[in-house]
CSV table of C-alpha atoms in Angstrom, one decimal:
chain,number,residue,atom,x,y,z
Y,17,MET,CA,-24.8,-41.2,-179.4
Y,18,TRP,CA,-25.4,-38.3,-181.4
Y,19,HIS,CA,-27.6,-35.5,-180.8
Y,20,THR,CA,-28.2,-32.0,-182.3
Y,21,ILE,CA,-29.3,-28.4,-181.0
Y,22,THR,CA,-31.2,-25.0,-182.1
Y,23,HIS,CA,-34.3,-23.0,-182.3
Y,24,LEU,CA,-36.9,-20.2,-182.1
Y,25,PHE,CA,-39.6,-19.1,-179.9
Y,26,THR,CA,-40.6,-16.1,-177.9
Y,27,SER,CA,-42.4,-17.5,-174.6
Y,28,GLY,CA,-42.3,-17.4,-170.8
Y,29,PRO,CA,-40.0,-19.3,-168.2
Y,30,ALA,CA,-40.4,-22.7,-167.1
Y,31,HIS,CA,-43.6,-23.4,-164.6
Y,32,SER,CA,-44.2,-25.9,-162.0
Y,33,PRO,CA,-47.5,-27.7,-162.8
Y,34,SER,CA,-49.5,-25.9,-160.1
Y,35,GLN,CA,-49.0,-22.6,-162.1
Y,36,VAL,CA,-49.7,-23.8,-165.3
Y,37,ASP,CA,-53.1,-24.7,-163.9
Y,38,ASN,CA,-53.7,-21.3,-162.1
Y,39,ASN,CA,-52.6,-19.2,-165.0
Y,40,MET,CA,-54.2,-21.1,-167.9
Y,41,SER,CA,-57.1,-23.2,-167.0
Y,42,ASP,CA,-59.7,-20.5,-166.6
Y,43,THR,CA,-58.9,-19.3,-170.3
Y,44,ARG,CA,-58.7,-22.4,-172.3
Y,45,GLN,CA,-57.8,-26.4,-172.1
Y,46,VAL,CA,-53.9,-26.8,-171.6
Y,47,PHE,CA,-52.2,-29.7,-172.8
Y,48,CYS,CA,-49.2,-31.1,-170.7
Y,49,ARG,CA,-47.3,-33.9,-172.1
Y,50,PRO,CA,-46.2,-36.2,-168.8
Y,51,ALA,CA,-42.6,-37.2,-168.6
Y,52,GLU,CA,-43.8,-40.5,-169.5
Y,53,HIS,CA,-40.2,-42.2,-169.6
Y,54,ALA,CA,-39.2,-40.9,-166.0
Y,55,GLY,CA,-38.3,-43.6,-163.5
Y,56,SER,CA,-37.5,-46.3,-166.3
Y,57,TRP,CA,-35.3,-44.5,-168.8
Y,58,TYR,CA,-34.0,-42.0,-166.2
Y,59,GLU,CA,-34.6,-41.0,-162.8
Y,60,SER,CA,-37.8,-39.4,-161.3
Y,61,ASP,CA,-37.7,-37.3,-158.9
Y,62,GLY,CA,-40.8,-38.4,-157.4
Y,63,ARG,CA,-38.4,-40.9,-155.7
Y,64,SER,CA,-36.2,-38.5,-154.4
Y,65,PRO,CA,-36.0,-34.8,-155.0
Y,66,GLN,CA,-32.6,-34.3,-155.9
Y,67,VAL,CA,-31.6,-37.6,-157.9
Y,68,LEU,CA,-32.1,-36.8,-161.3
Y,69,GLY,CA,-30.5,-32.7,-160.7
Y,70,GLU,CA,-28.0,-34.0,-159.1
Y,71,GLN,CA,-26.9,-36.9,-161.7
Y,72,LEU,CA,-27.2,-34.5,-164.4
Y,73,SER,CA,-24.9,-31.8,-162.5
Y,74,ALA,CA,-22.0,-34.4,-161.8
Y,75,TRP,CA,-22.2,-35.6,-165.6
Y,76,LEU,CA,-21.5,-32.0,-166.9
Y,77,ALA,CA,-19.1,-31.7,-164.2
Y,78,ALA,CA,-16.8,-34.3,-165.1
Y,79,SER,CA,-17.3,-33.5,-168.7
Y,80,ASP,CA,-15.7,-30.2,-167.9
Y,81,HIS,CA,-12.5,-31.6,-168.8
Y,82,CYS,CA,-13.2,-32.1,-172.5
Y,83,PRO,CA,-9.9,-30.8,-174.6
Y,84,VAL,CA,-12.6,-29.2,-176.7
Y,85,ARG,CA,-14.0,-26.5,-175.0
Y,86,LEU,CA,-14.8,-24.7,-178.1
Y,87,PRO,CA,-15.2,-21.0,-179.5
Y,88,CYS,CA,-18.5,-20.4,-177.3
Y,89,LEU,CA,-16.0,-20.3,-174.3
Y,90,SER,CA,-14.2,-17.4,-174.7
Y,91,PRO,CA,-14.0,-15.4,-176.7
Y,92,PHE,CA,-17.3,-15.6,-178.1
Y,93,ILE,CA,-16.5,-15.4,-181.4
Y,94,CYS,CA,-18.6,-18.4,-183.3
Y,95,PRO,CA,-21.6,-19.2,-181.3
Y,96,LEU,CA,-22.9,-22.9,-181.0
Y,97,THR,CA,-26.3,-23.4,-182.7
Y,98,LEU,CA,-26.6,-27.1,-182.4
Y,99,SER,CA,-25.4,-30.4,-180.2
Y,100,ILE,CA,-25.7,-33.7,-181.8
Y,101,SER,CA,-26.6,-36.1,-179.0
Y,102,ARG,CA,-28.1,-39.7,-177.9
Y,103,HIS,CA,-31.5,-40.7,-176.8
Y,104,ALA,CA,-31.4,-43.9,-175.0
Y,105,GLY,CA,-31.8,-44.5,-171.4
Y,106,TYR,CA,-29.5,-42.3,-169.2
Y,107,MET,CA,-27.8,-45.8,-167.4
Y,108,TRP,CA,-26.0,-46.4,-170.9
Y,109,SER,CA,-26.4,-42.9,-172.2
Y,110,GLY,CA,-26.4,-39.9,-170.1
Y,111,ARG,CA,-22.5,-39.3,-169.5
Y,112,ALA,CA,-22.0,-39.0,-173.2
Y,113,ALA,CA,-24.9,-36.5,-173.7
Y,114,ALA,CA,-23.0,-34.6,-171.2
Y,115,TRP,CA,-20.2,-33.8,-173.3
Y,116,ALA,CA,-22.6,-32.0,-175.9
Y,117,TYR,CA,-24.4,-30.2,-173.5
Y,118,ARG,CA,-21.3,-28.6,-171.6
Y,119,SER,CA,-20.6,-27.0,-174.5
Y,120,ILE,CA,-23.3,-24.8,-174.8
Y,121,ASP,CA,-23.0,-21.2,-173.8
Y,122,THR,CA,-26.8,-20.1,-173.1
Y,123,THR,CA,-26.1,-16.5,-173.4
Y,124,GLY,CA,-28.8,-14.9,-175.7
Y,125,ILE,CA,-30.9,-18.2,-176.4
Y,126,LYS,CA,-34.5,-18.2,-176.4
Y,127,ARG,CA,-35.5,-21.0,-178.0
Y,128,ILE,CA,-34.6,-24.8,-178.5
Y,129,PHE,CA,-35.6,-26.9,-181.3
Y,130,ILE,CA,-35.1,-30.7,-180.8
Y,131,LEU,CA,-35.4,-32.9,-183.6
Y,132,GLY,CA,-36.0,-36.4,-182.9
Y,133,PRO,CA,-36.5,-39.6,-185.2
Y,134,SER,CA,-40.1,-41.5,-185.3
Y,135,HIS,CA,-39.9,-45.1,-183.4
Y,136,HIS,CA,-43.1,-45.9,-183.0
Y,137,VAL,CA,-45.4,-44.6,-185.8
Y,138,HIS,CA,-44.9,-44.2,-189.6
Y,139,LEU,CA,-44.7,-40.9,-190.7
Y,140,ASN,CA,-43.6,-39.5,-194.6
Y,141,ARG,CA,-43.7,-35.8,-193.0
Y,142,CYS,CA,-42.5,-33.8,-190.1
Y,143,ASP,CA,-44.9,-33.5,-187.1
Y,144,VAL,CA,-45.0,-31.1,-184.3
Y,145,SER,CA,-46.5,-31.0,-181.0
Y,146,GLY,CA,-49.8,-30.0,-180.2
Y,147,CYS,CA,-49.2,-29.5,-176.4
Y,148,ASP,CA,-48.4,-26.5,-174.7
Y,149,TYR,CA,-46.1,-27.8,-172.0
Y,150,TYR,CA,-43.7,-30.7,-171.7
Y,151,ALA,CA,-43.4,-32.1,-168.2
Y,152,THR,CA,-39.7,-32.9,-166.9
Y,153,PRO,CA,-39.2,-33.9,-163.2
Y,154,LEU,CA,-37.5,-31.1,-162.9
Y,155,GLY,CA,-40.1,-28.7,-163.9
Y,156,ASN,CA,-42.1,-27.8,-166.8
Y,157,LEU,CA,-40.8,-26.6,-170.2
Y,158,HIS,CA,-43.1,-24.5,-172.5
Y,159,LEU,CA,-43.7,-25.1,-176.0
Y,160,ASP,CA,-43.4,-22.2,-178.4
Y,161,LYS,CA,-46.6,-22.1,-180.0
Y,162,ASP,CA,-46.2,-19.3,-182.2
Y,163,ILE,CA,-43.3,-20.9,-183.9
Y,164,ILE,CA,-45.1,-23.7,-184.2
Y,165,GLY,CA,-48.2,-22.4,-185.8
Y,166,LYS,CA,-45.8,-20.6,-188.5
Y,167,LEU,CA,-44.4,-24.3,-189.5
Y,168,LEU,CA,-48.0,-25.8,-189.4
Y,169,ARG,CA,-48.7,-22.6,-192.0
Y,170,THR,CA,-45.6,-23.9,-194.1
Y,171,GLY,CA,-48.1,-26.7,-195.2
Y,172,LYS,CA,-45.3,-29.2,-194.6
Y,173,PHE,CA,-46.1,-30.3,-191.2
Y,174,GLY,CA,-48.3,-32.1,-189.1
Y,175,THR,CA,-49.2,-32.3,-185.9
Y,176,MET,CA,-48.4,-35.5,-183.7
Y,177,SER,CA,-51.8,-37.5,-181.7
Y,178,ILE,CA,-51.1,-37.5,-177.9
Y,179,ASP,CA,-50.5,-40.8,-177.9
Y,180,THR,CA,-47.5,-40.7,-180.2
Y,181,ASP,CA,-46.3,-37.7,-178.5
Y,182,LYS,CA,-45.9,-39.6,-175.3
Y,183,ASP,CA,-44.7,-42.8,-176.6
Y,184,GLU,CA,-41.8,-41.1,-178.8
Y,185,HIS,CA,-38.6,-41.0,-176.3
Y,186,SER,CA,-36.2,-39.5,-178.8
Y,187,ILE,CA,-37.4,-36.1,-177.6
Y,188,GLU,CA,-38.3,-36.7,-173.9
Y,189,MET,CA,-34.7,-37.8,-173.3
Y,190,HIS,CA,-33.3,-34.1,-173.9
Y,191,LEU,CA,-35.9,-32.4,-171.7
Y,192,PRO,CA,-34.1,-32.8,-168.6
Y,193,TYR,CA,-30.7,-31.8,-169.7
Y,194,VAL,CA,-32.4,-28.9,-171.8
Y,195,TYR,CA,-34.0,-27.6,-168.4
Y,196,GLN,CA,-30.9,-28.2,-166.2
Y,197,ILE,CA,-28.9,-26.2,-168.8
Y,198,PHE,CA,-31.3,-23.2,-169.3
Y,199,GLN,CA,-32.9,-23.3,-165.8
Y,200,ASP,CA,-31.9,-19.7,-165.7
Y,201,SER,CA,-33.1,-18.7,-168.9
Y,202,ASP,CA,-36.4,-17.3,-170.3
Y,203,ILE,CA,-36.9,-20.5,-173.0
Y,204,THR,CA,-39.3,-21.8,-175.0
Y,205,ILE,CA,-38.9,-25.3,-176.9
Y,206,VAL,CA,-39.9,-26.6,-180.4
Y,207,PRO,CA,-40.2,-30.3,-181.0
Y,208,ILE,CA,-40.4,-31.3,-184.3
Y,209,LEU,CA,-40.5,-35.5,-185.0
Y,210,VAL,CA,-38.9,-36.5,-188.2
Y,211,GLY,CA,-40.6,-39.3,-189.8
Y,212,SER,CA,-39.1,-41.6,-193.0
Y,213,ILE,CA,-38.7,-38.7,-195.4
Y,214,ASN,CA,-36.7,-39.0,-198.3
Y,215,ARG,CA,-33.4,-36.8,-199.2
Y,216,ALA,CA,-35.3,-34.6,-201.1
Y,217,GLN,CA,-37.6,-33.8,-197.9
Y,218,GLU,CA,-34.7,-33.5,-196.0
Y,219,LYS,CA,-33.2,-30.4,-198.2
Y,220,ALA,CA,-36.8,-29.1,-198.1
Y,221,TYR,CA,-37.4,-29.0,-194.7
Y,222,GLY,CA,-33.5,-27.8,-194.1
Y,223,GLY,CA,-34.9,-24.9,-196.1
Y,224,ILE,CA,-38.1,-24.3,-194.0
Y,225,LEU,CA,-35.8,-24.2,-190.6
Y,226,ALA,CA,-32.5,-22.8,-191.9
Y,227,PRO,CA,-33.9,-19.1,-191.1
Y,228,TYR,CA,-34.6,-20.2,-187.5
Y,229,PHE,CA,-31.3,-22.0,-187.4
Y,230,ALA,CA,-29.0,-18.7,-188.7
Y,231,ASP,CA,-31.0,-17.1,-185.9
Y,232,PRO,CA,-28.6,-16.4,-182.6
Y,233,GLU,CA,-31.5,-16.6,-180.3
Y,234,ASN,CA,-32.4,-20.5,-181.3
Y,235,PHE,CA,-30.5,-23.5,-180.5
Y,236,PHE,CA,-31.1,-26.8,-182.2
Y,237,VAL,CA,-30.7,-30.5,-180.9
Y,238,ILE,CA,-30.7,-33.2,-183.3
Y,239,SER,CA,-31.2,-36.7,-181.1
Y,240,SER,CA,-29.5,-40.0,-182.7
Y,241,ASP,CA,-28.0,-42.7,-181.3
Y,242,PHE,CA,-25.7,-44.8,-183.6
Y,243,CYS,CA,-24.9,-48.1,-184.5
Y,244,HIS,CA,-27.5,-50.8,-182.8
Y,245,TRP,CA,-25.5,-53.8,-183.6
Y,246,GLY,CA,-27.3,-57.6,-182.7
Y,247,ARG,CA,-29.6,-59.7,-183.9
Y,248,SER,CA,-32.2,-58.6,-181.8
Y,249,TYR,CA,-32.0,-55.4,-184.5
Y,250,GLY,CA,-31.6,-57.4,-187.2
Y,251,TYR,CA,-27.8,-56.2,-188.1
Y,252,THR,CA,-24.8,-57.8,-187.9
Y,253,PHE,CA,-22.6,-55.8,-190.4
Y,254,TYR,CA,-18.9,-56.6,-189.7
Y,255,TYR,CA,-15.5,-55.1,-191.3
Y,256,PRO,CA,-12.9,-58.2,-191.4
Y,257,GLU,CA,-10.5,-55.5,-191.9
Y,258,PRO,CA,-9.5,-52.3,-190.3
Y,259,LEU,CA,-10.2,-49.1,-191.7
Y,260,PRO,CA,-9.2,-48.1,-194.3
Y,261,SER,CA,-9.4,-51.4,-196.3
Y,262,ASP,CA,-10.5,-52.5,-199.8
Y,263,VAL,CA,-12.0,-55.7,-198.3
Y,264,PRO,CA,-15.9,-55.4,-198.3
Y,265,GLY,CA,-18.0,-55.8,-195.0
Y,266,VAL,CA,-19.8,-58.8,-194.5
Y,267,THR,CA,-23.0,-60.4,-192.3
Y,268,LEU,CA,-22.2,-62.5,-189.6
Y,269,LYS,CA,-24.5,-65.3,-189.1
Y,270,SER,CA,-25.1,-67.3,-186.0
Y,271,TYR,CA,-25.3,-70.5,-187.6
Y,272,GLY,CA,-22.7,-72.3,-190.3
Y,273,PRO,CA,-18.9,-71.8,-190.5
Y,274,GLN,CA,-18.2,-69.0,-187.8
Y,275,ARG,CA,-15.2,-66.8,-188.4
Y,276,ASN,CA,-12.7,-66.6,-185.7
Y,277,LEU,CA,-13.2,-63.0,-184.2
Y,278,SER,CA,-10.3,-63.0,-181.7
Y,279,GLN,CA,-7.9,-60.8,-183.5
Y,280,ARG,CA,-10.7,-58.7,-184.8
Y,281,PRO,CA,-13.4,-57.9,-182.2
Y,282,ILE,CA,-17.0,-56.9,-183.3
Y,283,HIS,CA,-16.8,-53.8,-181.1
Y,284,ALA,CA,-13.8,-52.7,-183.1
Y,285,SER,CA,-15.6,-52.9,-186.5
Y,286,ILE,CA,-18.7,-51.6,-185.1
Y,287,ARG,CA,-16.1,-48.3,-183.9
Y,288,ASP,CA,-14.9,-48.4,-187.5
Y,289,LEU,CA,-18.1,-48.2,-189.2
Y,290,ASP,CA,-19.4,-45.4,-187.1
Y,291,HIS,CA,-16.2,-43.4,-187.4
Y,292,GLU,CA,-16.7,-44.0,-190.9
Y,293,ALA,CA,-20.0,-42.0,-190.5
Y,294,LEU,CA,-18.4,-39.3,-187.9
Y,295,ASP,CA,-15.5,-38.8,-190.9
Y,296,ILE,CA,-18.0,-38.1,-193.2
Y,297,LEU,CA,-20.8,-35.6,-191.0
Y,298,SER,CA,-17.5,-34.1,-189.5
Y,299,LEU,CA,-17.0,-30.3,-191.2
Y,300,PRO,CA,-13.5,-28.9,-190.1
Y,301,PRO,CA,-13.8,-24.9,-189.7
Y,302,LYS,CA,-11.5,-24.3,-192.6
Y,303,ASP,CA,-12.8,-26.9,-195.4
Y,304,GLU,CA,-11.9,-25.5,-198.8
Y,305,ALA,CA,-14.3,-27.2,-200.7
Y,306,ASP,CA,-17.0,-25.0,-202.3
Y,307,SER,CA,-20.2,-26.8,-200.5
Y,308,PRO,CA,-19.2,-29.0,-197.6
Y,309,ALA,CA,-22.6,-29.7,-196.2
Y,310,ALA,CA,-23.8,-30.6,-199.3
Y,311,ASP,CA,-21.2,-32.8,-200.1
Y,312,SER,CA,-21.4,-34.3,-196.3
Y,313,HIS,CA,-25.1,-35.0,-197.3
Y,314,GLU,CA,-24.5,-36.7,-200.6
Y,315,LYS,CA,-21.7,-39.0,-199.0
Y,316,PHE,CA,-24.0,-39.6,-195.6
Y,317,ALA,CA,-26.8,-41.1,-198.1
Y,318,GLU,CA,-24.2,-43.1,-200.0
Y,319,TYR,CA,-23.0,-44.5,-196.8
Y,320,LEU,CA,-26.3,-45.6,-195.6
Y,321,ASP,CA,-27.1,-47.3,-198.7
Y,322,ARG,CA,-23.8,-49.0,-198.5
Y,323,THR,CA,-23.5,-50.4,-194.9
Y,324,GLY,CA,-27.2,-50.0,-193.5
Y,325,ASN,CA,-26.0,-48.6,-190.6
Y,326,THR,CA,-28.6,-48.9,-187.8
Y,327,ILE,CA,-28.2,-44.9,-187.2
Y,328,CYS,CA,-31.7,-44.1,-186.1
Y,329,GLY,CA,-31.5,-40.3,-186.0
Y,330,ARG,CA,-30.3,-40.7,-189.7
Y,331,LYS,CA,-33.4,-38.5,-190.9
Y,332,PRO,CA,-33.3,-35.4,-188.8
Y,333,ILE,CA,-29.2,-35.9,-189.3
Y,334,GLY,CA,-30.3,-35.5,-193.2
Y,335,VAL,CA,-32.4,-32.3,-192.1
Y,336,LEU,CA,-29.4,-30.6,-190.5
Y,337,LEU,CA,-27.3,-31.0,-193.5
Y,338,GLY,CA,-30.4,-29.6,-195.6
Y,339,MET,CA,-30.4,-26.8,-193.0
Y,340,LEU,CA,-26.6,-26.2,-193.3
Y,341,SER,CA,-26.3,-26.6,-197.2
Y,342,GLU,CA,-29.0,-23.8,-197.7
Y,343,LEU,CA,-26.9,-21.2,-195.5
Y,344,GLU,CA,-24.0,-22.5,-197.6
Y,345,LYS,CA,-25.9,-20.5,-200.5
Y,346,SER,CA,-25.7,-17.4,-198.5
Y,347,GLY,CA,-22.2,-17.7,-197.7
Y,348,ARG,CA,-22.7,-19.3,-194.4
Y,349,ARG,CA,-20.1,-21.9,-193.4
Y,350,ALA,CA,-20.4,-24.8,-190.1
Y,351,THR,CA,-18.0,-26.6,-188.1
Y,352,LEU,CA,-19.4,-29.8,-187.2
Y,353,GLN,CA,-16.7,-31.5,-184.5
Y,354,PHE,CA,-17.5,-34.6,-182.8
Y,355,VAL,CA,-16.2,-34.9,-178.8
Y,356,ARG,CA,-17.4,-38.0,-177.8
Y,357,TYR,CA,-18.1,-41.7,-178.7
Y,358,GLU,CA,-18.8,-44.3,-176.6
Y,359,GLN,CA,-20.4,-48.2,-177.0
Y,360,SER,CA,-22.9,-49.8,-174.3
Y,361,SER,CA,-20.9,-53.1,-174.4
Y,362,LYS,CA,-17.9,-54.2,-176.1
Y,363,CYS,CA,-19.5,-56.9,-178.1
Y,364,VAL,CA,-17.4,-60.0,-179.0
Y,365,SER,CA,-19.8,-62.8,-180.1
Y,366,VAL,CA,-22.7,-62.6,-182.6
Y,367,SER,CA,-24.8,-63.3,-179.8
Y,368,GLY,CA,-24.1,-59.9,-178.1
Y,369,SER,CA,-25.4,-57.1,-178.9
Y,370,SER,CA,-24.3,-53.1,-178.5
Y,371,VAL,CA,-25.5,-49.6,-179.3
Y,372,SER,CA,-23.2,-46.7,-180.0
Y,373,TYR,CA,-23.5,-43.2,-178.6
Y,374,ALA,CA,-21.8,-40.0,-180.0
Y,375,SER,CA,-21.8,-36.1,-179.1
Y,376,ALA,CA,-21.3,-33.0,-181.4
Y,377,TYR,CA,-21.4,-29.8,-181.9
Y,378,VAL,CA,-21.9,-26.9,-184.8
Y,379,SER,CA,-21.4,-23.6,-184.9
Y,380,LEU,CA,-22.1,-21.2,-187.8
Y,381,SER,CA,-19.6,-18.5,-189.1
């Protein structure tokens, strides 16, 4: 699981649905995206008012023992500007997400940008939401219409249809955590759906968003799971030998001669495959390369071409690397560190399946 956080707005606190109606329905029509996946992908407080909030609090408390509590704890030297986290159902990935969200110091943050991949519609651009509010079982989150308007005026962004907005889960799965972490703050959100853009577009969108990323009042979330392995995902890549190794990867088949997987289980290969990506994406605090983020962007694209790893948030991650590459031009350097990695199951046969989750943070200096 993977996911990133940062961004910009200027608005009021979260409102209950009744407050939204009373405050705004007399001036214009207000659109509130429902918590479409509540009750299936994660708990709905309609069943029990405290279940979801208590569940999130427990996961956050458990992750408090993270050995990397980051510079955003004390002293506040290098503010955390982004987190990378998963977007699968909370049953499988909720605990892993807590490791990223627990690292956030909410002091001074006013706006949250959430970049998620498009799962249901084909886009060759990035789209913003046309809604005014996003509902969660914990309360509503107010969208930053001013910032969304500025992004639309660049001519590079479209607007999601209501159906697309409702169907997409990659952004929604972060909303309860955002509400929980920032419940005492006056924030707005900027949801951005990232389509099947190419590397040049990743750089271009990174250039547009980089000034927002550099603003300490903004926080970014990058939404991504990692490897989706199994025949149901059309992906059965396998490293026969532990990395590093010169032995190339192969595609496992469910027919014909079968490999002996007892000495080298599939889940170990998946771990190597994912950690190869994590190593490419990690940016140490004192990297002596001239452009470490730009180098990472290039290497990540080459890695995806070579392995075909089914990292569903690869395009939002590419936009993140585009932002960091743009900021490098003005002397800003980023630290990107992963703090958690998990698999939904320990896959041992070609008939099995698994999805990986990772959590990371990014800070700027």
